[in-house]
mmCIF file of C-alpha atoms and ligand atoms in Angstrom:
data_model
loop_
_atom_site.group_PDB
_atom_site.id
_atom_site.type_symbol
_atom_site.label_atom_id
_atom_site.label_comp_id
_atom_site.label_asym_id
_atom_site.label_seq_id
_atom_site.Cartn_x
_atom_site.Cartn_y
_atom_site.Cartn_z
ATOM 1 C CA UNK M 57 -17.402 2.558 -8.504
ATOM 2 C CA UNK M 58 -14.874 5.072 -7.104
ATOM 3 C CA UNK M 59 -16.474 8.340 -5.971
ATOM 4 C CA UNK M 60 -13.873 10.946 -5.628
ATOM 5 C CA UNK M 61 -14.177 14.707 -5.104
ATOM 6 C CA UNK M 62 -12.964 17.321 -7.506
ATOM 7 C CA UNK M 63 -10.204 18.682 -5.191
ATOM 8 C CA UNK M 64 -8.900 15.124 -4.537
ATOM 9 C CA UNK M 65 -8.893 14.290 -8.166
ATOM 10 C CA UNK M 66 -7.014 17.577 -9.127
ATOM 11 C CA UNK M 67 -4.360 16.898 -6.464
ATOM 12 C CA UNK M 68 -3.678 13.342 -7.837
ATOM 13 C CA UNK M 69 -3.412 14.672 -11.303
ATOM 14 C CA UNK M 70 -1.236 17.618 -10.415
ATOM 15 C CA UNK M 71 1.159 15.106 -8.509
ATOM 16 C CA UNK M 72 1.337 12.939 -11.509
ATOM 17 C CA UNK M 73 2.105 15.869 -13.908
ATOM 18 C CA UNK M 74 4.538 17.384 -11.599
ATOM 19 C CA UNK M 75 6.493 14.077 -11.138
ATOM 20 C CA UNK M 76 6.423 13.150 -14.915
ATOM 21 C CA UNK M 77 8.512 11.501 -16.465
ATOM 22 C CA UNK M 78 8.918 9.652 -13.195
ATOM 23 C CA UNK M 79 5.905 7.625 -11.809
ATOM 24 C CA UNK M 80 4.280 9.489 -9.076
ATOM 25 C CA UNK M 81 2.523 7.526 -6.190
ATOM 26 C CA UNK M 82 0.530 8.031 -3.069
ATOM 27 C CA UNK M 83 -2.741 7.193 -1.308
ATOM 28 C CA UNK M 84 -5.950 8.741 -0.327
ATOM 29 C CA UNK M 85 -6.927 7.580 3.179
ATOM 30 C CA UNK M 86 -10.400 7.453 4.499
ATOM 31 C CA UNK M 87 -11.968 6.167 7.706
ATOM 32 C CA UNK M 88 -11.836 2.342 7.764
ATOM 33 C CA UNK M 89 -14.755 0.575 6.063
ATOM 34 C CA UNK M 90 -16.196 3.886 4.754
ATOM 35 C CA UNK M 91 -14.935 3.813 1.179
ATOM 36 C CA UNK M 92 -14.513 7.579 1.442
ATOM 37 C CA UNK M 93 -11.401 8.965 -0.095
ATOM 38 C CA UNK M 94 -10.768 11.889 2.141
ATOM 39 C CA UNK M 95 -7.152 12.663 2.820
ATOM 40 C CA UNK M 96 -4.633 12.774 -0.030
ATOM 41 C CA UNK M 97 -1.090 11.655 1.162
ATOM 42 C CA UNK M 98 1.594 12.170 -1.658
ATOM 43 C CA UNK M 99 4.461 9.765 -1.295
ATOM 44 C CA UNK M 100 7.975 9.950 -2.552
ATOM 45 C CA UNK M 101 8.698 7.406 -5.193
ATOM 46 C CA UNK M 102 11.813 5.949 -3.647
ATOM 47 C CA UNK M 103 12.532 4.130 -7.010
ATOM 48 C CA UNK M 104 12.704 7.615 -8.552
ATOM 49 C CA UNK M 105 11.984 5.959 -12.065
ATOM 50 C CA UNK M 106 9.945 6.207 -15.059
ATOM 51 C CA UNK M 107 8.920 2.655 -15.081
ATOM 52 C CA UNK M 108 8.673 1.671 -11.439
ATOM 53 C CA UNK M 109 7.414 3.045 -8.084
ATOM 54 C CA UNK M 110 7.954 2.079 -4.404
ATOM 55 C CA UNK M 111 7.129 3.791 -1.200
ATOM 56 C CA UNK M 112 10.233 4.198 0.952
ATOM 57 C CA UNK M 113 9.940 1.662 3.654
ATOM 58 C CA UNK M 114 10.394 4.101 6.544
ATOM 59 C CA UNK M 115 7.860 6.401 5.105
ATOM 60 C CA UNK M 116 5.545 3.418 4.620
ATOM 61 C CA UNK M 117 5.642 2.579 8.145
ATOM 62 C CA UNK M 118 4.991 6.063 9.260
ATOM 63 C CA UNK M 119 1.999 6.477 6.884
ATOM 64 C CA UNK M 120 0.445 3.137 8.180
ATOM 65 C CA UNK M 121 0.924 4.110 11.898
ATOM 66 C CA UNK M 122 -0.603 7.579 11.132
ATOM 67 C CA UNK M 123 -3.516 5.918 9.552
ATOM 68 C CA UNK M 124 -4.034 3.357 12.380
ATOM 69 C CA UNK M 125 -3.964 6.012 14.865
ATOM 70 C CA UNK M 126 -6.748 7.790 13.094
ATOM 71 C CA UNK M 127 -8.691 4.442 12.410
ATOM 72 C CA UNK M 128 -8.134 5.032 8.619
ATOM 73 C CA UNK M 129 -7.226 2.806 5.755
ATOM 74 C CA UNK M 130 -5.949 3.364 2.264
ATOM 75 C CA UNK M 131 -8.961 3.880 0.248
ATOM 76 C CA UNK M 132 -7.225 4.717 -3.062
ATOM 77 C CA UNK M 133 -3.707 3.760 -3.941
ATOM 78 C CA UNK M 134 -2.678 5.730 -6.958
ATOM 79 C CA UNK M 135 0.385 5.866 -9.185
ATOM 80 C CA UNK M 136 1.077 7.211 -12.587
ATOM 81 C CA UNK M 137 2.246 5.636 -15.924
ATOM 82 C CA UNK M 138 4.354 7.962 -17.929
ATOM 83 C CA UNK M 139 4.746 6.287 -21.129
ATOM 84 C CA UNK M 140 2.237 3.387 -21.326
ATOM 85 C CA UNK M 141 -1.530 3.173 -20.876
ATOM 86 C CA UNK M 142 -3.084 3.648 -17.419
ATOM 87 C CA UNK M 143 -3.642 0.002 -16.880
ATOM 88 C CA UNK M 144 -2.068 -2.205 -14.058
ATOM 89 C CA UNK M 145 1.119 -3.850 -15.242
ATOM 90 C CA UNK M 146 1.706 -7.432 -14.360
ATOM 91 C CA UNK M 147 4.120 -6.357 -11.626
ATOM 92 C CA UNK M 148 1.425 -3.887 -10.310
ATOM 93 C CA UNK M 149 -0.972 -6.670 -10.319
ATOM 94 C CA UNK M 150 1.297 -9.066 -8.470
ATOM 95 C CA UNK M 151 2.235 -6.698 -5.782
ATOM 96 C CA UNK M 152 -1.253 -5.250 -5.142
ATOM 97 C CA UNK M 153 -1.851 -5.988 -1.534
ATOM 98 C CA UNK M 154 -4.719 -3.978 -0.436
ATOM 99 C CA UNK M 155 -7.810 -5.976 -1.672
ATOM 100 C CA UNK M 156 -10.141 -3.206 -0.301
ATOM 101 C CA UNK M 157 -8.574 -0.315 -2.087
ATOM 102 C CA UNK M 158 -9.251 1.359 -5.345
ATOM 103 C CA UNK M 159 -6.090 1.139 -7.507
ATOM 104 C CA UNK M 160 -5.970 4.514 -9.373
ATOM 105 C CA UNK M 161 -3.699 4.793 -12.502
ATOM 106 C CA UNK M 162 -2.977 8.160 -14.060
ATOM 107 C CA UNK M 163 -1.588 8.175 -17.469
ATOM 108 C CA UNK M 164 0.541 11.184 -18.334
ATOM 109 C CA UNK M 165 2.083 9.908 -21.578
ATOM 110 C CA UNK M 166 0.164 12.515 -23.668
ATOM 111 C CA UNK M 167 0.955 15.813 -22.123
ATOM 112 C CA UNK M 168 3.678 15.134 -19.592
ATOM 113 C CA UNK M 169 4.224 18.102 -17.291
ATOM 114 C CA UNK M 170 1.980 20.300 -19.249
ATOM 115 C CA UNK M 171 -1.758 21.258 -19.203
ATOM 116 C CA UNK M 172 -4.057 18.735 -20.930
ATOM 117 C CA UNK M 173 -6.249 15.841 -20.175
ATOM 118 C CA UNK M 174 -4.816 12.694 -18.637
ATOM 119 C CA UNK M 175 -6.104 9.265 -18.194
ATOM 120 C CA UNK M 176 -7.671 8.512 -14.895
ATOM 121 C CA UNK M 177 -8.747 5.154 -14.302
ATOM 122 C CA UNK M 178 -9.671 2.890 -11.290
ATOM 123 C CA UNK M 179 -9.272 -0.759 -10.710
ATOM 124 C CA UNK M 180 -10.042 -3.314 -8.053
ATOM 125 C CA UNK M 181 -7.062 -5.790 -7.791
ATOM 126 C CA UNK M 182 -8.005 -8.925 -5.845
ATOM 127 C CA UNK M 183 -6.068 -12.136 -5.865
ATOM 128 C CA UNK M 184 -4.406 -11.190 -9.139
ATOM 129 C CA UNK M 185 -7.741 -10.307 -10.705
ATOM 130 C CA UNK M 186 -8.165 -6.875 -12.259
ATOM 131 C CA UNK M 187 -11.623 -5.283 -12.550
ATOM 132 C CA UNK M 188 -11.944 -1.824 -14.040
ATOM 133 C CA UNK M 189 -14.649 0.288 -12.327
ATOM 134 C CA UNK M 190 -16.435 3.597 -13.038
ATOM 135 C CA UNK M 191 -14.847 6.822 -11.719
ATOM 136 C CA UNK M 192 -17.307 9.333 -10.673
ATOM 137 C CA UNK M 193 -15.801 12.819 -9.844
ATOM 138 C CA UNK M 194 -18.217 14.869 -7.697
ATOM 139 C CA UNK M 195 -18.056 18.368 -6.477
ATOM 140 C CA UNK M 196 -17.815 17.271 -2.754
ATOM 141 C CA UNK M 197 -18.253 14.090 -0.837
ATOM 142 C CA UNK M 198 -21.623 13.799 0.785
ATOM 143 C CA UNK M 199 -21.393 14.648 4.563
ATOM 144 C CA UNK M 200 -21.115 11.552 6.737
ATOM 145 C CA UNK M 201 -24.686 10.657 8.073
ATOM 146 C CA UNK M 202 -24.467 10.388 11.823
ATOM 147 C CA UNK M 203 -26.289 7.510 13.458
ATOM 148 C CA UNK H 28 9.853 -13.612 25.040
ATOM 149 C CA UNK H 29 6.397 -12.765 23.718
ATOM 150 C CA UNK H 30 6.072 -10.179 21.157
ATOM 151 C CA UNK H 31 3.081 -8.519 19.179
ATOM 152 C CA UNK H 32 3.136 -8.852 15.428
ATOM 153 C CA UNK H 33 0.990 -6.639 13.513
ATOM 154 C CA UNK H 34 -0.523 -8.573 10.434
ATOM 155 C CA UNK H 35 -1.221 -6.549 7.185
ATOM 156 C CA UNK H 36 -4.898 -7.023 5.774
ATOM 157 C CA UNK H 37 -3.425 -9.172 2.957
ATOM 158 C CA UNK H 38 -2.147 -11.771 5.444
ATOM 159 C CA UNK H 39 -5.098 -11.801 7.809
ATOM 160 C CA UNK H 40 -6.628 -14.930 6.232
ATOM 161 C CA UNK H 41 -3.829 -16.819 8.204
ATOM 162 C CA UNK H 42 -4.661 -15.156 11.441
ATOM 163 C CA UNK H 43 -8.451 -15.569 11.378
ATOM 164 C CA UNK H 44 -8.883 -11.930 10.638
ATOM 165 C CA UNK H 45 -6.825 -10.751 13.648
ATOM 166 C CA UNK H 46 -4.871 -7.555 13.050
ATOM 167 C CA UNK H 47 -2.256 -8.590 15.636
ATOM 168 C CA UNK H 48 -0.965 -11.812 17.138
ATOM 169 C CA UNK H 49 1.606 -12.814 19.701
ATOM 170 C CA UNK H 50 4.534 -14.931 18.934
ATOM 171 C CA UNK H 51 7.752 -15.954 20.713
ATOM 172 C CA UNK H 52 11.436 -15.962 19.828
ATOM 173 C CA UNK H 53 14.780 -14.295 20.333
ATOM 174 C CA UNK H 54 15.344 -13.630 16.625
ATOM 175 C CA UNK H 55 12.966 -12.587 13.846
ATOM 176 C CA UNK H 56 13.579 -15.871 12.152
ATOM 177 C CA UNK H 57 12.435 -17.804 15.453
ATOM 178 C CA UNK H 58 9.368 -15.310 15.703
ATOM 179 C CA UNK H 59 8.408 -16.178 12.003
ATOM 180 C CA UNK H 60 8.826 -19.939 12.775
ATOM 181 C CA UNK H 61 6.588 -19.588 15.763
ATOM 182 C CA UNK H 62 4.037 -17.608 13.886
ATOM 183 C CA UNK H 63 3.854 -20.259 11.329
ATOM 184 C CA UNK H 64 3.403 -23.036 13.816
ATOM 185 C CA UNK H 65 0.251 -21.263 14.894
ATOM 186 C CA UNK H 66 -0.722 -19.829 11.618
ATOM 187 C CA UNK H 67 0.473 -22.328 9.022
ATOM 188 C CA UNK H 68 1.430 -20.983 5.783
ATOM 189 C CA UNK H 69 2.269 -17.445 6.677
ATOM 190 C CA UNK H 70 6.122 -18.023 6.753
ATOM 191 C CA UNK H 71 6.018 -18.792 2.982
ATOM 192 C CA UNK H 72 4.429 -15.383 2.439
ATOM 193 C CA UNK H 73 7.394 -13.546 4.314
ATOM 194 C CA UNK H 74 10.425 -15.554 3.554
ATOM 195 C CA UNK H 75 12.091 -17.133 0.359
ATOM 196 C CA UNK H 76 15.196 -19.225 0.201
ATOM 197 C CA UNK H 77 17.458 -15.936 0.219
ATOM 198 C CA UNK H 78 15.867 -14.412 3.091
ATOM 199 C CA UNK H 79 13.007 -11.876 3.572
ATOM 200 C CA UNK H 80 10.999 -11.518 0.477
ATOM 201 C CA UNK H 81 11.903 -8.484 -1.513
ATOM 202 C CA UNK H 82 8.435 -6.719 -1.463
ATOM 203 C CA UNK H 83 7.691 -7.392 2.319
ATOM 204 C CA UNK H 84 8.812 -5.104 4.973
ATOM 205 C CA UNK H 85 9.185 -6.190 8.516
ATOM 206 C CA UNK H 86 9.860 -3.593 11.256
ATOM 207 C CA UNK H 87 11.060 -4.065 14.831
ATOM 208 C CA UNK H 88 10.225 -1.121 17.057
ATOM 209 C CA UNK H 89 10.024 0.920 13.948
ATOM 210 C CA UNK H 90 13.250 -0.157 12.462
ATOM 211 C CA UNK H 91 13.324 -1.834 9.031
ATOM 212 C CA UNK H 92 14.847 -5.203 9.866
ATOM 213 C CA UNK H 93 16.926 -4.931 6.792
ATOM 214 C CA UNK H 94 19.124 -2.404 8.656
ATOM 215 C CA UNK H 95 19.334 -4.330 11.824
ATOM 216 C CA UNK H 96 20.359 -7.935 10.695
ATOM 217 C CA UNK H 97 17.309 -9.108 8.688
ATOM 218 C CA UNK H 98 16.217 -12.629 9.948
ATOM 219 C CA UNK H 99 18.948 -12.619 12.624
ATOM 220 C CA UNK H 100 17.473 -9.180 14.093
ATOM 221 C CA UNK H 101 17.246 -9.702 17.836
ATOM 222 C CA UNK H 102 13.928 -9.625 19.532
ATOM 223 C CA UNK H 103 13.246 -8.839 23.031
ATOM 224 C CA UNK H 104 10.260 -9.208 25.195
ATOM 225 C CA UNK H 105 7.629 -6.634 24.376
ATOM 226 C CA UNK H 106 9.176 -5.709 21.077
ATOM 227 C CA UNK H 107 6.694 -4.478 18.460
ATOM 228 C CA UNK H 108 6.934 -6.320 15.100
ATOM 229 C CA UNK H 109 5.092 -4.879 12.244
ATOM 230 C CA UNK H 110 4.650 -6.725 8.865
ATOM 231 C CA UNK H 111 3.742 -4.452 5.855
ATOM 232 C CA UNK H 112 3.651 -5.430 2.171
ATOM 233 C CA UNK H 113 5.565 -2.860 0.064
ATOM 234 C CA UNK H 114 3.419 -0.397 -1.982
ATOM 235 C CA UNK H 115 5.164 -0.864 -5.273
ATOM 236 C CA UNK H 116 4.705 -1.684 -8.947
ATOM 237 C CA UNK H 117 6.326 -1.345 -12.245
ATOM 238 C CA UNK H 118 6.485 -2.366 -15.875
ATOM 239 C CA UNK H 119 7.033 -5.873 -16.644
HETATM 240 ZN ZN1 ZN Z 488 2.201 0.622 -12.801
#
């Protein structure tokens, strides 16, 4: 299950709506091993396309170096589908390379840039296998328990 | 000519889960060959016949190697090599 706080959910949805009809993409980083989606990083879709997304290679390196320096990892990798259902395509599956991440798909085909509900679905993609999981939107993530 | 090569999560099955390993060589191609000698199979995940795989990014000292000669990119002692799979997808 993906647990995500309302503010993070809203930011991802707003990003997807803003970039429609192009695919929007980004990540939510969190402490390594914590499974906590804490820090949204909107990325530029270097493909600038309604049917494809790709992080710019230089920005990709900067993103990972920043995460490494904070002991973070990508907890969520998100992108939008603007004309098709919010389900990973064959290419999405083939290129998925973060087995520990939640792959979030936002579908904007119904309302585009406008107000209105979107599809918001989460998947695990491991070794080419897709498993959909429940999404639980909570007001706030629980505070980290200190050992 | 030892360099540190940062290995992404998806390829750590080849490096006994190590995040970084050392390799030797004066070009990226040589470094990858040396990597493969110690971690068999990893080369195949980085390279195809025409060169570096389209959705694998390799950086030498923060430069995408596509801009500095690709597999012929020169490597010096102490350089930092980072391998990162592209974050990408698309229809089809
Ligand atoms: Zn997609």
